[in-house]
Amino acid sequence: MMDVEVRELMQAFVLSDYQVQEVYSRFCAEISKGLKRSTHALANTKCFPTYVQDLPTGDEMGKYLALDLGGTNFRVLLVSLKGHHDAMVESQIYAVPKDLMVGPGVELFDHIADCLARFVEKHEMRNSHLPLGFTFSFPCEQKGLKEAILTRWTKGFGCPGVEGEDVGRLLHEAIQRRGDAEIAVVAILNDTTGTLMSCAHRNADCRIGVIVGTGCNACYVEDVANVDLLHADFKRNQKDVLVNAEWGAFGESGQLDFVRTEYDREVDDTSINKSEQLFEKMTSGMYLGRLVRLILMRAMQSKVIFKLSNRREHFATALQKNEDVFETRFISEIESDSFPEFSKTRTIITELFGLEKASVEDCQKIKYICECVSKRAATLVAIGVSGLINRISDRRVVVGMDGSVYRYHPKFDAYMRNTMHKLVKSDKEFDIMLSEDGSGRGAALVAAVASKTK
Ligand code: GLC
């Protein structure tokens, strides 16, 4: 039996069936609002049309370059689509230094162009004129496949001079400034779109792509008739269009206030985008560790954990060091640890607090805290996924998933399915698949289907 005090402490993180239903209804209403021209401006979930209308068949062929910017790293990739649902990817990771994440936009794009040039040089492709797909994982209002206006930065980025601008143009100009490679940017896409495309490449029933990584978002296949926001001169001769929901922003009109806790408010208050991305702040890797850190601080203060230690002050100082000392990956490690050894948990406690022999009880309590935070995150993601599955007319829907939280957490998938079984309509069938390199393969596939359409 879990200790009463820690249960009490975590009570606000345990969503009741009523709360789940209520968040579900509010979420569905918000998606409808985002799609309609008349209510779009008021909606949190912007539901941007991506201008991608064809899912891959699996026969796509050819070589493509891809760029992937949106999390902790930046990547350049060379993707060879080989037909028969097959692809080969070579890639190179480049760090994005912290100061570039908030420095002038021009410098960020110059860095991207530099890395691209180095990659192209290394692979001796300077004059190969390969088409390039740019996975830019931030909210963009697309005017077409190649034109994407950044509406706001998220996930700790904040470079001035980019919001309101076409990131395709900024990239093109940075490539031109270097002047040493001829590269055509043929598509700009979100990572969720890439995930959907790469999963659809393998499984024809895939209709939704979800990321639970640094940020949290989804893309899905919508009936063109429901999408008001497409450009007037865009030909509506196809049935579907992929929509980037940007659901991380859900809750900004107060819809989640009845479930948000004091810890959620503090994480938001101390973030660089206060009052924005509130759903994301309850579900994604950038914030889950920060939530656990705040709860641990409270637990220590009220002697719920480390009750017998006279070094609590010292432990509290260790947590105060910075908001990211308790990394989100610790949650995955602690939840996959086994009773009563708790070897990973103990290593983390030693690393953080210098405490060598934490008691079994303390390890159990910390694990319970992590469980409550990640289970709530998975429940919220499942609410969103169920809302989208129920919107889609196909009876069978496969959901493609990616992102560090989903990928490395031992139970995120199981927690999600649990909630989905309650919310997905009984006449539907769903499954979840793990995406393989959505940002790279997905970018190549968008570029490939785009040239096919042309
Ligand atoms: C943030 C971005 C969104 C992206 C997600 C996952 O929510 O706004 O565009 O898809 O993170 O990376």
CSV table of C-alpha atoms and ligand atoms in Angstrom, one decimal:
chain,number,residue,atom,x,y,z
A,1,MET,CA,0.0,0.0,0.0
A,2,MET,CA,1.4,3.4,-0.9
A,3,ASP,CA,1.9,5.7,1.9
A,4,VAL,CA,-1.1,8.0,2.7
A,5,GLU,CA,0.9,11.2,2.7
A,6,VAL,CA,2.4,10.7,-0.8
A,7,ARG,CA,-1.0,9.7,-2.1
A,8,GLU,CA,-2.4,12.9,-0.8
A,9,LEU,CA,0.4,14.9,-2.3
A,10,MET,CA,-0.3,13.4,-5.7
A,11,GLN,CA,-4.0,13.3,-5.6
A,12,ALA,CA,-4.4,16.3,-8.0
A,13,PHE,CA,-2.5,14.4,-10.6
A,14,VAL,CA,-4.9,11.5,-10.7
A,15,LEU,CA,-7.6,12.3,-13.2
A,16,SER,CA,-11.1,11.0,-12.5
A,17,ASP,CA,-13.3,9.5,-15.2
A,18,TYR,CA,-15.4,12.7,-15.1
A,19,GLN,CA,-12.3,14.9,-15.6
A,20,VAL,CA,-11.1,12.7,-18.5
A,21,GLN,CA,-14.5,13.0,-20.2
A,22,GLU,CA,-14.7,16.7,-19.7
A,23,VAL,CA,-11.2,17.3,-21.1
A,24,TYR,CA,-12.1,15.0,-24.0
A,25,SER,CA,-15.2,17.1,-24.9
A,26,ARG,CA,-13.4,20.4,-24.6
A,27,PHE,CA,-10.6,19.1,-26.8
A,28,CYS,CA,-12.9,18.0,-29.5
A,29,ALA,CA,-14.7,21.3,-29.5
A,30,GLU,CA,-11.4,23.1,-29.8
A,31,ILE,CA,-10.3,21.1,-32.9
A,32,SER,CA,-13.6,22.0,-34.6
A,33,LYS,CA,-13.0,25.6,-33.7
A,34,GLY,CA,-9.5,25.6,-35.1
A,35,LEU,CA,-10.6,24.2,-38.5
A,36,LYS,CA,-13.3,26.8,-39.1
A,37,ARG,CA,-12.3,30.1,-40.6
A,38,SER,CA,-14.9,32.0,-38.5
A,39,THR,CA,-13.5,30.7,-35.2
A,40,HIS,CA,-9.9,29.9,-36.1
A,41,ALA,CA,-8.5,33.1,-34.6
A,42,LEU,CA,-10.0,32.3,-31.2
A,43,ALA,CA,-9.0,28.6,-31.2
A,44,ASN,CA,-5.9,27.4,-29.3
A,45,THR,CA,-5.4,24.3,-31.5
A,46,LYS,CA,-4.7,26.0,-34.9
A,47,CYS,CA,-5.3,23.0,-37.1
A,48,PHE,CA,-3.0,24.3,-39.9
A,49,PRO,CA,-3.5,22.6,-43.3
A,50,THR,CA,-0.2,21.2,-44.3
A,51,TYR,CA,-1.0,21.1,-48.1
A,52,VAL,CA,0.1,17.4,-48.1
A,53,GLN,CA,-2.7,15.5,-49.7
A,54,ASP,CA,-1.3,12.2,-50.7
A,55,LEU,CA,-0.2,9.4,-48.3
A,56,PRO,CA,2.8,7.4,-49.6
A,57,THR,CA,2.1,4.2,-51.6
A,58,GLY,CA,5.4,2.6,-50.6
A,59,ASP,CA,6.6,2.7,-54.3
A,60,GLU,CA,8.4,6.1,-53.9
A,61,MET,CA,11.9,6.2,-55.2
A,62,GLY,CA,14.8,8.6,-55.3
A,63,LYS,CA,17.3,10.5,-53.2
A,64,TYR,CA,16.4,13.4,-51.0
A,65,LEU,CA,18.1,15.7,-48.5
A,66,ALA,CA,16.3,16.5,-45.3
A,67,LEU,CA,16.8,18.9,-42.4
A,68,ASP,CA,15.4,18.4,-39.0
A,69,LEU,CA,15.1,21.2,-36.5
A,70,GLY,CA,12.8,21.2,-33.6
A,71,GLY,CA,14.2,19.5,-30.5
A,72,THR,CA,17.5,19.4,-28.8
A,73,ASN,CA,19.5,18.6,-31.9
A,74,PHE,CA,19.6,19.6,-35.5
A,75,ARG,CA,20.1,16.9,-38.1
A,76,VAL,CA,21.0,16.7,-41.8
A,77,LEU,CA,19.9,13.6,-43.6
A,78,LEU,CA,20.3,11.9,-46.9
A,79,VAL,CA,17.3,9.6,-47.6
A,80,SER,CA,17.2,7.1,-50.4
A,81,LEU,CA,13.7,5.8,-51.0
A,82,LYS,CA,13.9,2.4,-52.6
A,83,GLY,CA,10.4,1.4,-53.4
A,84,HIS,CA,8.8,-1.6,-51.7
A,85,HIS,CA,8.2,0.4,-48.6
A,86,ASP,CA,11.9,0.6,-48.1
A,87,ALA,CA,14.3,3.4,-47.4
A,88,MET,CA,17.9,4.0,-46.3
A,89,VAL,CA,18.9,7.0,-44.2
A,90,GLU,CA,22.3,8.4,-43.5
A,91,SER,CA,22.4,11.3,-41.1
A,92,GLN,CA,24.6,13.6,-39.1
A,93,ILE,CA,23.7,15.3,-35.8
A,94,TYR,CA,24.8,18.8,-35.0
A,95,ALA,CA,24.3,20.4,-31.6
A,96,VAL,CA,22.2,23.6,-31.4
A,97,PRO,CA,24.1,25.7,-28.8
A,98,LYS,CA,21.8,27.3,-26.2
A,99,ASP,CA,22.6,30.8,-27.3
A,100,LEU,CA,21.6,30.1,-30.9
A,101,MET,CA,18.2,29.0,-29.6
A,102,VAL,CA,17.4,32.5,-28.5
A,103,GLY,CA,19.9,34.6,-30.5
A,104,PRO,CA,19.1,36.4,-33.8
A,105,GLY,CA,17.2,34.3,-36.3
A,106,VAL,CA,19.7,35.0,-39.1
A,107,GLU,CA,22.4,33.3,-37.0
A,108,LEU,CA,20.3,30.2,-36.5
A,109,PHE,CA,19.6,29.9,-40.2
A,110,ASP,CA,23.3,30.6,-41.0
A,111,HIS,CA,24.2,27.7,-38.7
A,112,ILE,CA,21.7,25.5,-40.4
A,113,ALA,CA,23.1,26.4,-43.8
A,114,ASP,CA,26.7,25.8,-42.6
A,115,CYS,CA,25.8,22.3,-41.3
A,116,LEU,CA,24.0,21.5,-44.6
A,117,ALA,CA,27.0,22.7,-46.6
A,118,ARG,CA,29.4,20.6,-44.5
A,119,PHE,CA,27.2,17.5,-45.0
A,120,VAL,CA,26.8,18.0,-48.7
A,121,GLU,CA,30.6,18.5,-49.1
A,122,LYS,CA,31.3,15.4,-47.1
A,123,HIS,CA,29.0,13.3,-49.2
A,124,GLU,CA,30.3,14.9,-52.4
A,125,MET,CA,26.9,16.1,-53.5
A,126,ARG,CA,27.6,19.8,-54.2
A,127,ASN,CA,26.3,19.6,-57.7
A,128,SER,CA,23.7,17.0,-57.4
A,129,HIS,CA,20.7,19.3,-57.1
A,130,LEU,CA,18.9,17.1,-54.7
A,131,PRO,CA,15.5,18.2,-53.5
A,132,LEU,CA,15.3,19.0,-49.9
A,133,GLY,CA,12.5,18.6,-47.3
A,134,PHE,CA,12.8,20.8,-44.2
A,135,THR,CA,11.2,19.3,-41.0
A,136,PHE,CA,10.7,22.5,-39.0
A,137,SER,CA,8.8,21.5,-35.9
A,138,PHE,CA,7.2,24.6,-34.7
A,139,PRO,CA,3.7,26.1,-35.4
A,140,CYS,CA,3.6,27.4,-38.9
A,141,GLU,CA,0.8,28.7,-41.0
A,142,GLN,CA,1.4,27.2,-44.4
A,143,LYS,CA,0.5,29.0,-47.6
A,144,GLY,CA,1.6,26.0,-49.6
A,145,LEU,CA,4.1,23.2,-49.4
A,146,LYS,CA,7.1,25.5,-49.6
A,147,GLU,CA,5.8,28.5,-47.7
A,148,ALA,CA,5.5,28.3,-43.9
A,149,ILE,CA,5.1,31.4,-41.7
A,150,LEU,CA,6.2,30.8,-38.1
A,151,THR,CA,3.4,31.8,-35.8
A,152,ARG,CA,5.3,31.4,-32.5
A,153,TRP,CA,8.4,29.8,-31.1
A,154,THR,CA,7.9,26.9,-28.7
A,155,LYS,CA,10.1,24.5,-26.7
A,156,GLY,CA,12.6,27.0,-25.4
A,157,PHE,CA,13.4,28.6,-28.8
A,158,GLY,CA,13.0,32.3,-29.0
A,159,CYS,CA,15.1,33.8,-31.9
A,160,PRO,CA,13.9,37.3,-32.8
A,161,GLY,CA,13.2,38.0,-36.4
A,162,VAL,CA,11.6,34.7,-37.3
A,163,GLU,CA,8.0,34.9,-36.1
A,164,GLY,CA,5.8,36.2,-38.8
A,165,GLU,CA,8.4,35.2,-41.5
A,166,ASP,CA,8.5,32.5,-44.0
A,167,VAL,CA,11.0,30.0,-42.8
A,168,GLY,CA,11.4,28.6,-46.3
A,169,ARG,CA,12.6,32.0,-47.4
A,170,LEU,CA,14.9,32.4,-44.4
A,171,LEU,CA,16.5,29.0,-45.2
A,172,HIS,CA,16.8,29.8,-48.9
A,173,GLU,CA,18.5,33.1,-48.2
A,174,ALA,CA,21.0,31.5,-45.8
A,175,ILE,CA,21.9,29.0,-48.4
A,176,GLN,CA,22.3,31.8,-51.0
A,177,ARG,CA,24.5,33.8,-48.6
A,178,ARG,CA,27.0,31.0,-48.5
A,179,GLY,CA,26.6,30.6,-52.2
A,180,ASP,CA,28.4,27.2,-52.4
A,181,ALA,CA,25.6,24.7,-53.0
A,182,GLU,CA,22.6,24.5,-55.2
A,183,ILE,CA,19.8,23.2,-53.2
A,184,ALA,CA,16.0,23.4,-53.8
A,185,VAL,CA,13.8,23.5,-50.8
A,186,VAL,CA,10.7,21.7,-52.0
A,187,ALA,CA,8.7,21.2,-48.8
A,188,ILE,CA,8.5,22.4,-45.3
A,189,LEU,CA,6.8,20.1,-42.8
A,190,ASN,CA,6.1,19.5,-39.1
A,191,ASP,CA,7.6,16.5,-37.4
A,192,THR,CA,4.1,15.1,-36.7
A,193,THR,CA,3.5,15.2,-40.5
A,194,GLY,CA,6.8,13.4,-41.0
A,195,THR,CA,5.8,10.8,-38.5
A,196,LEU,CA,2.4,10.2,-40.1
A,197,MET,CA,4.0,10.0,-43.6
A,198,SER,CA,6.8,7.6,-42.5
A,199,CYS,CA,4.3,5.3,-40.7
A,200,ALA,CA,1.9,5.4,-43.6
A,201,HIS,CA,4.8,4.4,-45.8
A,202,ARG,CA,4.9,1.1,-43.8
A,203,ASN,CA,1.2,0.7,-42.9
A,204,ALA,CA,-1.6,1.9,-45.2
A,205,ASP,CA,-4.0,2.3,-42.3
A,206,CYS,CA,-2.0,5.1,-40.6
A,207,ARG,CA,-4.0,8.3,-40.3
A,208,ILE,CA,-2.4,10.1,-37.3
A,209,GLY,CA,1.1,11.0,-36.4
A,210,VAL,CA,2.0,12.0,-32.8
A,211,ILE,CA,5.1,13.3,-31.1
A,212,VAL,CA,5.7,13.1,-27.4
A,213,GLY,CA,9.2,14.3,-27.2
A,214,THR,CA,10.6,17.7,-26.2
A,215,GLY,CA,7.2,19.0,-27.3
A,216,CYS,CA,3.9,17.3,-27.9
A,217,ASN,CA,1.7,17.5,-31.0
A,218,ALA,CA,-0.3,15.6,-33.6
A,219,CYS,CA,-1.1,15.6,-37.3
A,220,TYR,CA,-4.1,13.8,-38.8
A,221,VAL,CA,-5.9,13.1,-42.1
A,222,GLU,CA,-8.9,15.4,-42.4
A,223,ASP,CA,-11.7,15.5,-45.0
A,224,VAL,CA,-11.0,18.5,-47.3
A,225,ALA,CA,-14.6,19.5,-46.9
A,226,ASN,CA,-14.0,20.3,-43.3
A,227,VAL,CA,-11.0,22.5,-43.9
A,228,ASP,CA,-11.9,26.1,-44.4
A,229,LEU,CA,-8.5,27.5,-44.2
A,230,LEU,CA,-7.0,26.2,-47.5
A,231,HIS,CA,-5.8,28.9,-49.9
A,232,ALA,CA,-8.4,30.1,-52.3
A,233,ASP,CA,-6.5,29.0,-55.4
A,234,PHE,CA,-5.7,25.6,-53.9
A,235,LYS,CA,-7.4,22.8,-55.9
A,236,ARG,CA,-9.7,20.8,-53.8
A,237,ASN,CA,-9.7,17.9,-56.2
A,238,GLN,CA,-8.7,15.4,-53.6
A,239,LYS,CA,-10.7,14.0,-50.7
A,240,ASP,CA,-8.2,14.5,-47.8
A,241,VAL,CA,-5.6,16.9,-46.5
A,242,LEU,CA,-3.2,16.4,-43.6
A,243,VAL,CA,-3.8,18.9,-40.7
A,244,ASN,CA,-1.2,19.9,-38.1
A,245,ALA,CA,-3.4,20.2,-35.0
A,246,GLU,CA,-0.8,22.1,-32.9
A,247,TRP,CA,-2.5,20.6,-29.9
A,248,GLY,CA,0.3,21.7,-27.5
A,249,ALA,CA,-1.4,25.0,-27.3
A,250,PHE,CA,-4.7,23.5,-26.0
A,251,GLY,CA,-5.8,25.0,-22.6
A,252,GLU,CA,-4.8,28.6,-23.3
A,253,SER,CA,-8.4,29.8,-22.9
A,254,GLY,CA,-8.7,28.2,-19.5
A,255,GLN,CA,-10.1,24.8,-20.6
A,256,LEU,CA,-7.5,22.9,-18.5
A,257,ASP,CA,-7.6,25.1,-15.5
A,258,PHE,CA,-9.9,22.6,-13.6
A,259,VAL,CA,-7.2,20.0,-13.8
A,260,ARG,CA,-4.0,22.0,-13.7
A,261,THR,CA,-2.1,22.0,-10.3
A,262,GLU,CA,0.0,24.5,-8.5
A,263,TYR,CA,3.0,22.7,-10.0
A,264,ASP,CA,1.7,23.2,-13.5
A,265,ARG,CA,1.2,26.9,-12.8
A,266,GLU,CA,4.8,27.3,-11.5
A,267,VAL,CA,6.3,25.5,-14.5
A,268,ASP,CA,4.4,27.8,-16.7
A,269,ASP,CA,5.2,31.0,-14.7
A,270,THR,CA,8.9,30.3,-14.9
A,271,SER,CA,9.0,29.3,-18.6
A,272,ILE,CA,10.0,31.6,-21.5
A,273,ASN,CA,6.5,31.4,-23.0
A,274,LYS,CA,4.2,32.0,-20.1
A,275,SER,CA,0.5,31.2,-20.6
A,276,GLU,CA,1.3,29.4,-23.9
A,277,GLN,CA,1.5,25.7,-24.8
A,278,LEU,CA,-0.3,24.6,-21.6
A,279,PHE,CA,-1.3,21.1,-22.8
A,280,GLU,CA,2.4,20.7,-23.9
A,281,LYS,CA,3.5,21.7,-20.4
A,282,MET,CA,1.6,18.8,-18.9
A,283,THR,CA,2.7,16.2,-21.4
A,284,SER,CA,6.1,16.7,-23.0
A,285,GLY,CA,9.7,15.9,-22.2
A,286,MET,CA,10.7,19.5,-21.8
A,287,TYR,CA,8.4,19.9,-18.8
A,288,LEU,CA,7.8,16.5,-17.1
A,289,GLY,CA,11.1,16.5,-15.3
A,290,ARG,CA,10.5,20.1,-14.1
A,291,LEU,CA,7.1,19.0,-12.7
A,292,VAL,CA,8.7,16.1,-10.8
A,293,ARG,CA,11.4,18.4,-9.5
A,294,LEU,CA,8.9,20.8,-8.0
A,295,ILE,CA,6.9,18.0,-6.4
A,296,LEU,CA,10.1,16.5,-4.9
A,297,MET,CA,10.9,19.9,-3.4
A,298,ARG,CA,7.5,20.1,-1.8
A,299,ALA,CA,7.7,16.4,-0.7
A,300,MET,CA,11.0,17.2,1.0
A,301,GLN,CA,9.7,20.4,2.6
A,302,SER,CA,6.7,18.6,4.1
A,303,LYS,CA,8.8,15.6,5.1
A,304,VAL,CA,6.9,13.2,2.9
A,305,ILE,CA,10.3,11.8,1.6
A,306,PHE,CA,13.7,11.5,3.3
A,307,LYS,CA,11.7,11.8,6.5
A,308,LEU,CA,14.6,10.6,8.7
A,309,SER,CA,17.4,12.5,7.1
A,310,ASN,CA,18.8,15.6,8.7
A,311,ARG,CA,20.3,16.6,5.4
A,312,ARG,CA,17.0,17.6,3.8
A,313,GLU,CA,18.1,21.2,3.5
A,314,HIS,CA,21.1,20.1,1.6
A,315,PHE,CA,18.9,18.0,-0.7
A,316,ALA,CA,16.6,20.9,-1.3
A,317,THR,CA,19.5,23.1,-2.4
A,318,ALA,CA,20.6,20.4,-4.8
A,319,LEU,CA,17.2,20.6,-6.5
A,320,GLN,CA,17.2,24.3,-6.5
A,321,LYS,CA,20.4,24.4,-8.6
A,322,ASN,CA,18.4,24.8,-11.9
A,323,GLU,CA,15.0,23.8,-13.2
A,324,ASP,CA,16.4,21.0,-15.4
A,325,VAL,CA,18.4,19.1,-12.7
A,326,PHE,CA,15.7,16.4,-12.6
A,327,GLU,CA,15.8,15.2,-16.3
A,328,THR,CA,12.7,13.7,-17.9
A,329,ARG,CA,14.7,10.6,-18.8
A,330,PHE,CA,15.1,9.9,-15.0
A,331,ILE,CA,11.3,9.4,-14.9
A,332,SER,CA,11.6,6.6,-17.5
A,333,GLU,CA,14.5,5.1,-15.6
A,334,ILE,CA,12.8,5.2,-12.3
A,335,GLU,CA,9.6,3.7,-13.6
A,336,SER,CA,11.4,0.8,-15.2
A,337,ASP,CA,13.3,0.0,-12.0
A,338,SER,CA,12.5,-3.0,-9.9
A,339,PHE,CA,11.5,-3.5,-6.3
A,340,PRO,CA,13.3,-3.9,-3.9
A,341,GLU,CA,16.7,-3.3,-5.5
A,342,PHE,CA,15.9,0.1,-7.1
A,343,SER,CA,19.4,0.2,-8.5
A,344,LYS,CA,18.6,2.9,-11.1
A,345,THR,CA,16.6,5.0,-8.7
A,346,ARG,CA,19.4,4.8,-6.1
A,347,THR,CA,22.0,5.8,-8.7
A,348,ILE,CA,19.9,8.9,-9.6
A,349,ILE,CA,19.4,9.8,-5.9
A,350,THR,CA,23.1,9.5,-5.3
A,351,GLU,CA,23.9,11.6,-8.4
A,352,LEU,CA,21.4,14.3,-7.4
A,353,PHE,CA,21.7,14.4,-3.7
A,354,GLY,CA,24.9,12.6,-2.8
A,355,LEU,CA,22.8,10.2,-0.7
A,356,GLU,CA,24.2,6.6,-0.9
A,357,LYS,CA,21.6,4.4,0.6
A,358,ALA,CA,18.1,5.7,0.1
A,359,SER,CA,15.5,3.5,1.8
A,360,VAL,CA,13.2,1.2,-0.1
A,361,GLU,CA,10.2,3.4,1.1
A,362,ASP,CA,11.7,6.6,-0.3
A,363,CYS,CA,12.5,4.8,-3.6
A,364,GLN,CA,8.9,3.6,-3.8
A,365,LYS,CA,7.5,7.1,-3.1
A,366,ILE,CA,9.7,8.7,-5.7
A,367,LYS,CA,8.6,6.1,-8.2
A,368,TYR,CA,4.9,6.8,-7.3
A,369,ILE,CA,5.4,10.5,-7.9
A,370,CYS,CA,7.0,9.8,-11.4
A,371,GLU,CA,4.1,7.4,-12.2
A,372,CYS,CA,1.4,9.9,-11.4
A,373,VAL,CA,3.1,12.6,-13.6
A,374,SER,CA,3.7,10.3,-16.6
A,375,LYS,CA,0.3,8.6,-16.3
A,376,ARG,CA,-1.4,11.9,-16.4
A,377,ALA,CA,0.7,12.9,-19.4
A,378,ALA,CA,-0.2,9.7,-21.2
A,379,THR,CA,-3.9,10.1,-20.3
A,380,LEU,CA,-4.0,13.6,-21.8
A,381,VAL,CA,-2.2,12.5,-25.0
A,382,ALA,CA,-4.6,9.5,-25.2
A,383,ILE,CA,-7.6,11.9,-24.9
A,384,GLY,CA,-6.3,13.9,-27.9
A,385,VAL,CA,-5.5,10.8,-29.9
A,386,SER,CA,-9.0,9.4,-29.2
A,387,GLY,CA,-10.6,12.6,-30.2
A,388,LEU,CA,-8.8,12.5,-33.6
A,389,ILE,CA,-9.5,8.8,-34.1
A,390,ASN,CA,-13.2,9.4,-33.5
A,391,ARG,CA,-13.2,12.3,-36.0
A,392,ILE,CA,-11.7,10.2,-38.8
A,393,SER,CA,-14.3,8.3,-40.9
A,394,ASP,CA,-12.2,5.2,-41.4
A,395,ARG,CA,-13.2,2.3,-39.2
A,396,ARG,CA,-9.6,1.2,-38.6
A,397,VAL,CA,-7.0,3.8,-37.6
A,398,VAL,CA,-3.4,3.2,-36.9
A,399,VAL,CA,-1.5,5.9,-34.9
A,400,GLY,CA,2.2,6.5,-35.7
A,401,MET,CA,4.1,7.7,-32.6
A,402,ASP,CA,7.5,9.1,-31.9
A,403,GLY,CA,9.4,11.3,-29.5
A,404,SER,CA,11.8,10.5,-26.6
A,405,VAL,CA,9.0,10.3,-23.9
A,406,TYR,CA,6.9,7.8,-25.8
A,407,ARG,CA,9.9,5.8,-27.1
A,408,TYR,CA,11.9,5.4,-23.8
A,409,HIS,CA,9.2,5.4,-21.1
A,410,PRO,CA,8.4,1.8,-20.1
A,411,LYS,CA,4.7,2.3,-19.7
A,412,PHE,CA,3.6,5.3,-21.7
A,413,ASP,CA,2.1,3.1,-24.4
A,414,ALA,CA,0.2,1.0,-21.9
A,415,TYR,CA,-1.1,4.0,-20.1
A,416,MET,CA,-2.3,5.5,-23.3
A,417,ARG,CA,-4.1,2.4,-24.5
A,418,ASN,CA,-5.9,2.2,-21.2
A,419,THR,CA,-7.5,5.5,-21.7
A,420,MET,CA,-8.0,5.0,-25.5
A,421,HIS,CA,-10.1,1.9,-24.7
A,422,LYS,CA,-12.4,4.0,-22.7
A,423,LEU,CA,-12.8,6.9,-25.3
A,424,VAL,CA,-12.5,5.4,-28.8
A,425,LYS,CA,-16.0,4.7,-30.2
A,426,SER,CA,-16.9,1.0,-29.9
A,427,ASP,CA,-17.3,0.5,-33.7
A,428,LYS,CA,-13.7,1.5,-34.3
A,429,GLU,CA,-10.5,-0.4,-34.2
A,430,PHE,CA,-7.1,1.2,-33.5
A,431,ASP,CA,-3.5,0.4,-33.1
A,432,ILE,CA,-0.3,2.3,-32.3
A,433,MET,CA,3.0,1.9,-34.1
A,434,LEU,CA,6.4,3.3,-33.4
A,435,SER,CA,7.7,5.5,-36.2
A,436,GLU,CA,11.1,5.0,-37.6
A,437,ASP,CA,12.8,8.3,-38.4
A,438,GLY,CA,9.8,10.3,-39.2
A,439,SER,CA,11.6,13.6,-39.5
A,440,GLY,CA,14.0,12.2,-42.2
A,441,ARG,CA,12.0,9.6,-44.1
A,442,GLY,CA,8.9,11.7,-43.6
A,443,ALA,CA,10.5,14.7,-45.1
A,444,ALA,CA,11.7,12.7,-48.1
A,445,LEU,CA,8.3,11.2,-48.6
A,446,VAL,CA,6.6,14.6,-48.5
A,447,ALA,CA,9.1,15.8,-51.1
A,448,ALA,CA,8.5,12.7,-53.2
A,449,VAL,CA,4.7,12.8,-53.2
A,450,ALA,CA,4.9,16.5,-53.9
A,451,SER,CA,6.8,15.9,-57.1
A,452,LYS,CA,4.5,13.1,-58.0
A,453,THR,CA,1.5,15.5,-57.7
A,454,LYS,CA,3.2,18.1,-59.8
B,1,GLC,C1,5.8,21.8,-30.3
B,1,GLC,C2,5.7,22.4,-31.7
B,1,GLC,C3,5.1,21.5,-32.7
B,1,GLC,C4,5.8,20.2,-32.7
B,1,GLC,C5,5.9,19.6,-31.3
B,1,GLC,C6,6.7,18.3,-31.2
B,1,GLC,O1,4.5,21.5,-29.8
B,1,GLC,O2,4.9,23.6,-31.6
B,1,GLC,O3,5.1,22.1,-34.0
B,1,GLC,O4,5.2,19.3,-33.6
B,1,GLC,O5,6.5,20.5,-30.4
B,1,GLC,O6,8.0,18.5,-31.6
